[in-house]
């Protein structure tokens, strides 16, 4: 639902209050589809951030810091020429459309006052920033030029007259009364679902808000419009009036809706959406719409940058893991064959014992097996070309060959399993990270382990940026540290910790090393449980219940020679079972900073 007409309505009020009569100090264009306008009024400084990115268009007051190109784009230069030093005289929304307008009082070269308008259209892939003359509506320029080759219906080019996008025959809800409201709904096609009829008939109503109206009116969103009763229409109208009242009174409640389990942003709204009031969702409320928007898109941008940065790494790891799984299966099959070595030793010994019964030229012999109770008969295949002694030696050689292979394959299986465990740990680190620097460190680790080919183009800044472990402080005064990647796990356990510190790790589950810094003190059970929760949270078991956590003193943790980063062995441990909850971890993080 991001940036429907109701969000724009809330934002327009906020921007007008914050920016009215403010002067434009600087204009920047950090990206092809982004503008930052810096305002100054006495000691108060604000920035208006406008993005018309086709995937995530949004507008907000922000303190965002971005690198700007050495040579500003032409649109930025034009804006600076006309608007730098100018004053905001109005901010408004066009009806309830997703269009914001900044009216700006500027001076021409002769010192005459003129009004320019910056029109911000937030319409998905069609989003745009258009700069026009107020008196003539002539387009001065736009951040995205739209010639007839792109759109035959609506061109956006310098010199053309600006026209608002077609209204799609929707009614402005501020101008609706009960009769126009009902007539509009009843005139849609009979089989149209009610929620669809709502958002296709009225300005400012997005699909999500339409579903919310249905929810509050206790009407199934998929109910065809033709099946609605007069009572249904009255219920919808009542909810509609309540919605209008909140807009008129500016009773906004900017909030982000979270998935309660995954703790991921689902949506944001200028109003509290009651349809999310259940155990599956939760809300985070904000003082302003801008704060809400900034948090939502900051998290989304961070998630996308981490995903973009890690996609190739994850692909390389998964390809390698698939090969390792196949390799392990073949090794297990070879081991099963090699484990039959004792059979060949038995054949060799029984042939020696029964040499007097064997003549050259026969291909089998049946003898008694003296090594088992009741001495059952056993048939031994023979090579008819060999003597009894040579047949016996042949089986002894086969036994020795498979026995040697058994030891070799057992070691190979151990190495394959360790590599699988290592790479699963790397995947868990990537999956749990919210730090772009950690992705850079993981990439560097994989380069050093020869999983990724080293390129001369790797940025030095990526190499130099070293993240710190997660740090938590308990009420009892203990510091708990958790590694973010395998190299950091090694450093944390083997370098930063003393022998009497307590080490924790998920049992047989990929995850971070966790250390309780004891400083020689006895550690209460409460602290151990908190550290166990942290270990479970920073592991593949983050969303599981009753996660087993092993813990022991650091002195009982060893790194085998030649082991990959993060791989250790340990003994003298105890196990505790915990269920991690993100709320508890976030609370710990908050009190630790």
C-alpha positions as MATLAB code, in Angstrom:
seq = 'XXXXXXXXXXXXXXXXXXXXXXXXXXXXXXXXXXXXXXXXXXXXXXXXXXXXXXXXXXXXXXXXXXXXXXXXXXXXXXXXXXXXXXXXXXXXXXXXXXXXXXXXXXXXXXXXXXXXXXXXXXXXXXXXXXXXXXXXXXXXXXXXXXXXXXXXXXXXXXXXXXXXXXXXXXXXXXXXXXXXXXXXXXXXXXXXXXXXXXXXXXXXXXXXXXXXXXXXXXXXXXXXXXXXXXXXXXXXXXXXXXXXXXXXXXXXXXXXXXXXXXXXXXXXXXXXXXXXXXXXXXXXXXXXXXXXXXXXXXXXXXXXXXXXXXXXXXXXXXXXXXXXXXXXXXXXXXXXXXXXXXXXXXXXXXXXXXXXXXXXXXXXXXXXXXXXXXXXXXXXXXXXXXXXXXXXXXXXXXXXXXXXXXXXXXXXXXXXXXXXXXXXXXXXXXXXXXXXXXXXXXXXXXXXXXXXXXXXXXXXXXXXXXXXXXXXXXXXXXXXXXXXXXXXXXXXXXXXXXXXXXXXXXXXXXXXXXXXXXXXXXXXXXXXXXXXXXXXXXXXXXXXXXXXXXXXXXXXXXXXXXXXXXXXXXXXXXXXXXXXXXXXXXXXXXXXX';
ca = [
       0.000    0.000    0.000;
       2.898    2.479    0.408;
       2.038    5.960   -0.850;
      -1.650    5.864   -1.459;
      -3.724    9.039   -1.419;
      -4.186    8.932    2.362;
      -0.443    8.786    3.034;
       0.047   11.717    0.637;
      -2.730   13.577    2.464;
      -0.970   13.116    5.792;
       2.403   14.010    4.291;
       1.091   17.157    2.567;
      -0.134   18.520    5.917;
       3.183   17.715    7.554;
       5.283   19.256    4.768;
       3.183   22.409    4.667;
       3.637   22.947    8.393;
       7.392   22.259    8.207;
       8.320   24.035    4.960;
       5.977   27.007    4.567;
       8.015   30.220    4.062;
      11.274   28.298    4.228;
      13.971   29.224    1.738;
      15.715   26.712   -0.486;
      19.401   26.691    0.358;
      20.746   23.844   -1.798;
      19.482   21.334   -4.356;
      21.211   18.015   -5.025;
      20.595   15.124   -7.406;
      22.531   12.123   -6.017;
      20.835    9.635   -8.367;
      19.145    9.926  -11.749;
      15.741    9.622  -10.064;
      16.355   11.403   -6.738;
      16.329   15.012   -5.572;
      17.330   16.413   -2.178;
      16.226   19.968   -1.360;
      17.871   21.566    1.647;
      15.950   24.341    3.414;
      17.093   26.981    5.864;
      15.043   29.206    8.112;
      16.986   30.825   10.959;
      18.677   27.947   12.838;
      16.351   25.237   11.582;
      17.472   23.056    8.679;
      15.402   20.434    6.888;
      15.906   18.310    3.809;
      13.145   17.190    1.519;
      14.035   13.847   -0.037;
      12.189   12.957   -3.238;
      12.691    9.614   -4.964;
      10.823    8.684   -8.133;
      12.561    5.337   -8.380;
      10.231    3.065  -10.350;
      10.329    0.397   -7.617;
      10.263    2.491   -4.418;
       9.074    6.063   -5.082;
       8.643    8.124   -1.913;
       8.869   11.595   -0.365;
       9.799   12.640    3.168;
      11.550   15.138    5.390;
      14.874   13.506    6.108;
      18.423   13.943    7.361;
      19.650   11.574    4.667;
      23.295   11.851    3.626;
      24.216   10.803    0.085;
      27.245   11.160   -2.127;
      26.625   13.553   -4.989;
      28.167   13.377   -8.474;
      31.084   15.708   -9.208;
      29.133   17.189  -12.109;
      25.439   17.797  -11.273;
      22.935   16.547  -13.883;
      21.222   19.119  -16.112;
      17.913   18.900  -14.243;
      19.681   19.667  -10.967;
      21.513   22.632  -12.533;
      18.237   23.978  -13.909;
      16.545   23.666  -10.516;
      19.433   25.469   -8.838;
      19.262   28.272  -11.385;
      15.549   28.878  -10.855;
      14.944   27.854   -7.249;
      18.025   28.331   -5.088;
      17.196   31.079   -2.590;
      13.479   30.845   -3.398;
      10.694   30.463   -0.819;
       8.031   27.790   -0.354;
       4.627   29.503   -0.356;
       2.375   26.440   -0.423;
       2.379   22.646   -0.233;
      -0.733   20.733   -1.207;
      -2.129   17.494   -2.547;
      -4.088   17.474   -5.793;
      -7.517   16.339   -4.582;
      -6.783   12.878   -3.094;
      -4.479   11.790   -5.893;
      -0.896   10.647   -5.375;
       0.352   14.075   -6.430;
       2.173   16.602   -4.231;
       2.725   20.186   -5.333;
       5.293   22.644   -3.981;
       4.484   26.251   -4.904;
       7.700   28.265   -4.888;
       8.112   32.036   -5.005;
      11.196   32.958   -7.011;
      12.731   35.989   -8.695;
      13.668   36.228  -12.352;
      16.804   37.938  -13.671;
      15.028   41.322  -13.629;
      13.973   40.900  -10.008;
      10.333   40.204  -10.792;
       8.456   37.750   -8.572;
       7.137   34.624  -10.242;
       5.632   31.393   -8.972;
       7.079   28.067  -10.037;
       5.655   24.672   -9.162;
       7.427   21.441   -8.427;
       4.948   18.640   -9.067;
       5.756   15.253   -7.547;
       3.792   12.364   -9.013;
       4.109    9.180   -6.929;
       2.703    6.593   -9.320;
       4.888    3.498   -9.336;
       6.981    3.160  -12.473;
       5.339    6.347  -13.842;
       6.556    8.476  -10.900;
       8.102   11.795  -11.897;
       9.237   15.243  -10.721;
       7.960   17.970  -13.039;
       9.014   21.624  -12.893;
       6.477   24.098  -14.356;
       5.554   27.785  -14.664;
       2.539   28.504  -12.461;
       0.813   31.092  -14.649;
       1.038   29.145  -17.917;
       1.437   25.526  -16.706;
       4.247   25.200  -19.259;
       6.772   22.513  -18.402;
      10.260   23.903  -17.770;
      11.716   20.382  -17.421;
      11.257   17.067  -15.628;
      13.575   14.549  -14.023;
      12.156   11.958  -16.455;
      11.268   13.172  -19.923;
       8.379   11.251  -21.493;
       8.278   11.553  -25.311;
       5.533   10.126  -27.529;
       7.683    7.050  -28.174;
       7.191    6.127  -24.491;
       3.615    7.354  -24.007;
       1.197    8.440  -26.708;
      -1.398    9.496  -24.143;
       0.716   11.875  -22.039;
       4.028   13.466  -22.957;
       6.180   15.270  -20.390;
       8.653   17.481  -22.254;
       9.995   21.055  -21.912;
       7.706   23.557  -23.628;
       4.577   21.415  -23.456;
       1.625   22.374  -21.292;
       1.410   20.299  -18.134;
      -1.784   18.387  -17.469;
      -2.546   16.195  -14.482;
      -2.791   12.452  -15.121;
      -6.300   11.273  -16.104;
      -8.548   10.999  -13.017;
      -9.897    7.574  -14.094;
     -13.405    8.843  -13.360;
     -12.926    8.418   -9.610;
     -14.835   10.487   -7.046;
     -13.000   12.599   -4.477;
     -14.199   11.170   -1.154;
     -14.294   14.688    0.349;
     -16.995   15.565   -2.189;
     -19.061   12.396   -1.778;
     -22.382   12.155    0.037;
     -24.387    9.042    0.820;
     -26.310    9.109   -2.471;
     -23.302    9.719   -4.736;
     -21.365    7.112   -2.765;
     -24.029    4.408   -3.163;
     -24.783    5.323   -6.793;
     -21.104    5.075   -7.693;
     -20.788    1.616   -6.153;
     -24.025    0.345   -7.652;
     -22.944    1.424  -11.132;
     -19.906   -0.864  -11.258;
     -20.208   -4.275  -12.905;
     -22.326   -6.654  -10.816;
     -19.671   -9.344  -10.387;
     -17.015   -6.860   -9.177;
     -15.717   -7.650   -5.698;
     -16.624   -4.997   -3.135;
     -13.042   -4.105   -2.162;
     -12.143   -3.708   -5.839;
     -15.212   -1.535   -6.445;
     -14.106    0.757   -3.608;
     -10.569    1.437   -4.793;
     -11.612    1.746   -8.435;
     -14.378    4.239   -7.625;
     -12.840    6.684   -5.132;
      -9.683    8.782   -5.041;
      -7.198    8.070   -2.278;
      -8.504    4.555   -1.634;
      -5.833    1.931   -2.255;
      -6.546   -1.825   -2.331;
      -5.329   -2.098    1.282;
      -7.560    0.739    2.510;
     -10.468   -0.813    0.586;
      -9.880   -4.107    2.424;
      -9.680   -2.207    5.720;
     -13.058   -0.572    5.029;
     -14.573   -4.002    4.346;
     -12.986   -5.397    7.505;
     -14.389   -2.621    9.691;
     -17.795   -3.039    8.042;
     -17.653   -6.834    8.645;
     -18.081   -7.588    4.941;
     -16.147  -10.231    3.010;
     -13.766   -8.422    0.636;
     -14.577  -10.904   -2.148;
     -18.332  -10.390   -1.897;
     -19.713   -9.320   -5.327;
     -21.171   -5.809   -5.325;
     -24.489   -7.162   -6.664;
     -25.039   -9.249   -3.510;
     -24.714   -6.352   -1.048;
     -27.803   -5.426    0.965;
     -28.868   -1.924    1.968;
     -27.576   -2.756    5.441;
     -24.165   -3.641    3.920;
     -24.018   -0.315    2.060;
     -24.925    1.573    5.237;
     -22.150   -0.248    7.153;
     -19.604    0.662    4.480;
     -20.790    4.287    4.431;
     -20.472    4.509    8.218;
     -16.838    3.332    8.034;
     -16.277    5.721    5.134;
     -17.560    8.682    7.170;
     -15.310    7.721   10.092;
     -12.348    7.620    7.706;
     -13.241   11.051    6.307;
     -13.532   12.456    9.813;
      -9.983   11.367   10.654;
      -8.661   12.964    7.456;
     -10.507   16.235    8.064;
      -9.347   16.408   11.696;
      -5.810   15.338   10.683;
      -5.971   12.462   13.181;
      -3.166   10.471   11.636;
      -1.341    7.556   13.262;
       1.735    6.879   11.109;
       2.792    3.273   11.602;
       4.636    0.316   10.151;
       2.976   -3.100   10.232;
       5.344   -5.944   11.123;
       5.129   -9.680   10.686;
       5.169  -10.739   14.361;
       7.217  -13.877   13.732;
       9.678  -12.711   11.090;
       9.747   -9.108   12.394;
       9.809   -7.896    8.804;
       8.072   -4.771    7.527;
       4.833   -5.723    5.792;
       3.381   -2.304    5.057;
       2.979    1.226    6.380;
      -0.010    3.507    6.729;
      -1.098    6.948    7.898;
      -3.930    5.284    9.857;
      -4.010    2.262   12.136;
      -5.304   -0.653   10.078;
      -7.491   -2.746   12.374;
      -7.424   -5.771   10.076;
      -3.873   -6.405   11.319;
      -4.945   -6.544   14.981;
      -4.114  -10.205   15.612;
      -1.259  -12.406   16.839;
       0.360  -12.528   13.407;
       1.120   -8.805   13.146;
       2.280   -5.899   15.296;
       2.601   -2.123   14.901;
       5.404    0.405   15.311;
       4.035    3.946   15.628;
       5.833    7.189   14.711;
       5.405   10.857   15.583;
       5.423   11.944   11.942;
       4.645   10.447    8.553;
       8.190   11.298    7.452;
       9.722    9.324   10.326;
       7.536    6.363    9.378;
       8.441    6.611    5.685;
      12.149    7.033    6.429;
      12.247    3.957    8.660;
      10.245    1.839    6.212;
      12.372    2.714    3.188;
      15.645    2.699    5.128;
      14.943   -0.902    6.169;
      13.797   -1.802    2.657;
      16.875   -0.194    1.085;
      19.198   -1.900    3.576;
      17.536   -5.271    2.962;
      17.784   -4.832   -0.815;
      21.424   -3.718   -0.688;
      22.350   -6.693    1.509;
      20.394   -9.031   -0.753;
      21.974   -7.550   -3.878;
      25.434   -7.789   -2.337;
      24.937  -11.343   -1.093;
      23.011  -12.934   -3.985;
      26.107  -13.978   -5.945;
      27.822  -15.180   -2.754;
      24.815  -17.316   -1.785;
      24.664  -18.739   -5.316;
      28.355  -19.744   -5.169;
      27.887  -21.370   -1.750;
      24.736  -23.258   -2.777;
      26.433  -24.548   -5.945;
      29.365  -25.770   -3.874;
      27.052  -27.323   -1.271;
      25.123  -29.206   -3.954;
      28.390  -30.710   -5.206;
      29.411  -31.579   -1.658;
      26.084  -33.314   -0.950;
      26.544  -35.439   -4.103;
      30.161  -36.113   -3.161;
      29.145  -37.187    0.347;
      26.544  -39.599   -1.026;
      29.124  -41.262   -3.294;
      31.632  -41.450   -0.443;
      29.049  -43.164    1.757;
      28.362  -45.702   -0.996;
      32.107  -46.340   -1.382;
      32.392  -46.764    2.380;
      29.655  -49.402    2.384;
      31.626  -51.339   -0.227;
      34.891  -50.913    1.671;
      33.266  -52.060    4.909;
      32.984  -55.513    3.303;
      36.762  -55.920    3.686;
      36.459  -58.401    6.593;
      34.642  -60.817    4.291;
      37.726  -61.075    2.064;
      39.983  -61.705    5.067;
      37.660  -64.555    6.103;
      37.791  -66.024    2.581;
      41.585  -65.938    2.613;
      41.836  -67.648    6.008;
      39.266  -70.360    5.165;
      41.039  -71.136    1.884;
      44.331  -71.587    3.783;
      42.624  -73.843    6.319;
      41.038  -75.982    3.572;
      43.875  -76.048    1.017;
      43.937  -79.846    1.091;
      40.363  -79.899   -0.238;
      41.003  -77.500   -3.143;
      42.383  -78.418   -6.543;
      43.384  -76.003   -9.257;
      40.693  -75.525  -11.868;
      37.572  -75.375   -9.666;
      35.710  -72.051   -9.388;
      33.987  -72.440   -5.979;
      34.375  -74.376   -2.777;
      31.933  -74.864    0.103;
      33.529  -75.152    3.532;
      32.567  -74.764    7.183;
      33.041  -71.348    8.758;
      34.967  -72.141   11.955;
      34.683  -68.502   13.127;
      30.932  -68.634   13.754;
      28.880  -70.653   16.195;
      27.472  -73.883   14.766;
      30.054  -73.583   11.941;
      27.646  -72.877    9.053;
      28.641  -73.724    5.481;
      29.954  -70.927    3.286;
      30.639  -70.939   -0.465;
      33.776  -69.100   -1.570;
      34.289  -68.006   -5.221;
      37.691  -69.074   -6.655;
      39.728  -68.114   -9.686;
      40.115  -71.444  -11.505;
      43.393  -70.274  -13.045;
      45.079  -69.853   -9.661;
      46.409  -72.301   -7.095;
      44.757  -72.491   -3.645;
      47.621  -70.463   -2.167;
      47.308  -67.801   -4.882;
      43.514  -67.591   -4.335;
      44.140  -67.069   -0.624;
      46.706  -64.332   -1.318;
      44.299  -62.669   -3.755;
      41.685  -62.313   -1.015;
      44.238  -61.024    1.527;
      45.325  -58.360   -0.970;
      41.688  -57.405   -1.564;
      41.166  -57.198    2.198;
      44.186  -54.903    2.659;
      43.099  -52.744   -0.280;
      39.559  -52.215    1.063;
      40.801  -51.774    4.635;
      43.104  -48.964    3.494;
      40.284  -47.497    1.388;
      37.924  -47.645    4.371;
      40.245  -45.484    6.481;
      40.820  -43.097    3.573;
      37.107  -42.754    2.738;
      36.221  -42.290    6.434;
      38.652  -39.347    6.568;
      37.271  -37.969    3.290;
      33.710  -38.152    4.637;
      34.838  -36.287    7.766;
      36.429  -33.550    5.614;
      33.346  -33.295    3.382;
      31.029  -32.996    6.391;
      33.254  -30.315    7.920;
      33.200  -28.303    4.687;
      29.410  -28.630    4.482;
      29.140  -27.461    8.102;
      31.433  -24.514    7.373;
      29.438  -23.373    4.333;
      26.139  -23.817    6.179;
      27.575  -21.526    8.855;
      28.423  -18.936    6.200;
      24.855  -19.105    4.858;
      23.458  -18.668    8.381;
      25.701  -15.618    8.896;
      24.444  -14.083    5.639;
      20.821  -14.906    6.422;
      20.969  -13.280    9.870;
      23.018  -10.195    9.045;
      21.646   -6.667    8.863;
      25.087   -5.130    8.279;
      26.407   -4.515    4.750;
      29.979   -4.440    6.120;
      29.517   -7.986    7.378;
      28.720   -9.116    3.819;
      32.002   -7.550    2.680;
      33.881   -9.424    5.429;
      32.199  -12.717    4.524;
      33.116  -12.168    0.880;
      36.739  -11.511    1.856;
      36.726  -14.673    3.990;
      35.474  -16.727    1.026;
      38.163  -15.208   -1.191;
      40.799  -16.278    1.336;
      39.268  -19.778    1.429;
      39.376  -19.895   -2.415;
      35.613  -20.132   -2.908;
      35.547  -16.790   -4.715;
      38.156  -15.712   -7.227;
      40.061  -12.649   -6.120;
      39.560   -9.637   -8.349;
      41.803   -6.633   -8.542;
      38.689   -4.450   -8.698;
      37.628   -5.189   -5.107;
      37.255   -1.831   -3.403;
      39.803   -1.043   -0.743;
      37.065    0.480    1.387;
      35.325   -2.879    1.487;
      38.476   -4.576    2.757;
      39.239   -1.903    5.308;
      35.778   -1.759    6.879;
      35.821   -4.234    9.773;
      32.629   -4.728   11.748;
      32.515   -5.398   15.480;
      30.776   -8.339   17.184;
      27.250   -7.925   18.503;
      27.538   -6.613   22.071;
      24.975   -6.983   24.857;
      24.995   -5.842   28.499;
      22.929   -7.724   31.082;
      21.273   -6.316   34.205;
      23.856   -8.272   36.226;
      26.657   -6.307   34.541;
      27.971   -9.046   32.233;
      29.069   -8.335   28.667;
      27.943  -10.871   26.062;
      29.524  -10.896   22.597;
      28.300  -12.691   19.457;
      30.291  -13.103   16.237;
      28.856  -11.908   12.924;
      30.868  -14.210   10.659;
      33.295  -17.139   10.860;
      36.502  -15.090   10.963;
      35.009  -12.951   13.688;
      33.953  -16.114   15.552;
      37.582  -17.286   15.521;
      38.875  -13.948   16.749;
      36.195  -13.728   19.427;
      36.821  -17.210   20.842;
      40.555  -17.606   20.320;
      41.880  -14.047   20.762;
      39.404  -11.856   22.664;
      38.367  -14.367   25.320;
      40.042  -15.585   28.483;
      40.023  -19.243   29.558;
      37.411  -18.605   32.258;
      34.960  -16.877   29.910;
      31.931  -18.962   28.921;
      31.513  -20.052   25.296;
      28.098  -20.925   23.816;
      26.966  -22.344   20.464;
      23.882  -23.992   19.010;
      24.156  -27.787   19.111;
      24.530  -29.213   15.580;
      23.015  -26.037   14.100;
      24.970  -23.368   12.150;
      25.357  -20.217   14.204;
      27.572  -17.645   15.886;
      30.078  -18.132   18.680;
      28.791  -16.376   21.806;
      31.011  -15.355   24.723;
      30.082  -14.306   28.262;
      32.927  -12.144   29.594;
      33.127  -13.389   33.193;
      36.057  -11.293   34.457;
      36.584  -14.008   37.053;
      33.034  -13.809   38.448;
      30.541  -16.620   38.901;
      27.890  -16.436   36.196;
      24.244  -16.794   37.316;
      21.833  -19.082   35.454;
      19.861  -16.031   34.300;
      22.885  -14.682   32.400;
      23.604  -18.086   30.855;
      19.995  -18.247   29.650;
      20.236  -14.746   28.154;
      23.457  -15.713   26.352;
      21.765  -18.908   25.137;
      18.893  -16.838   23.731;
      21.441  -14.675   21.916;
      23.181  -17.789   20.534;
      19.855  -19.199   19.315;
      18.863  -15.864   17.762;
      22.154  -15.563   15.860;
      21.806  -19.021   14.338;
      19.885  -21.031   11.774;
      17.475  -21.828   14.614;
      16.345  -18.195   14.981;
      12.710  -19.001   14.208;
      12.629  -22.378   15.984;
      11.565  -23.384   19.485;
      13.522  -25.384   22.099;
      16.851  -24.730   20.391;
      19.680  -26.734   22.056;
      22.631  -24.579   23.147;
      25.906  -26.110   24.347;
      28.025  -24.077   26.757;
      31.412  -24.569   28.372;
      34.469  -22.619   29.487;
      36.630  -21.203   26.693;
      39.544  -23.336   27.960;
      37.647  -26.422   26.730;
      37.265  -25.030   23.189;
      39.999  -25.926   20.683;
      40.576  -25.233   17.008;
      41.960  -28.259   15.120;
      45.015  -27.633   12.966;
      43.989  -26.681    9.434;
      40.305  -26.226   10.327;
      38.310  -23.638    8.411;
      37.326  -20.303   10.019;
      34.805  -20.670   12.817;
      35.284  -24.441   13.145;
      36.176  -25.635   16.659;
      35.821  -28.701   18.885;
      34.826  -28.628   22.549;
      34.159  -30.862   25.548;
      33.048  -30.693   29.213;
      29.885  -28.923   28.098;
      26.304  -28.641   29.312;
      23.193  -28.134   27.174;
      20.306  -25.716   27.698;
      17.143  -25.436   25.565;
      15.717  -22.005   24.715;
      13.210  -20.376   22.365;
      14.507  -17.066   20.964;
      12.178  -14.068   20.669;
      13.289  -11.040   18.697;
      11.552   -8.638   21.093;
      13.797   -9.841   23.934;
      16.931   -9.468   21.802;
      15.928   -5.980   20.609;
      15.259   -4.952   24.213;
      18.749   -6.174   25.142;
      20.224   -4.253   22.203;
      18.418   -1.083   23.269;
      19.689   -1.224   26.861;
      23.214   -2.038   25.628;
      23.653    1.202   23.689;
];
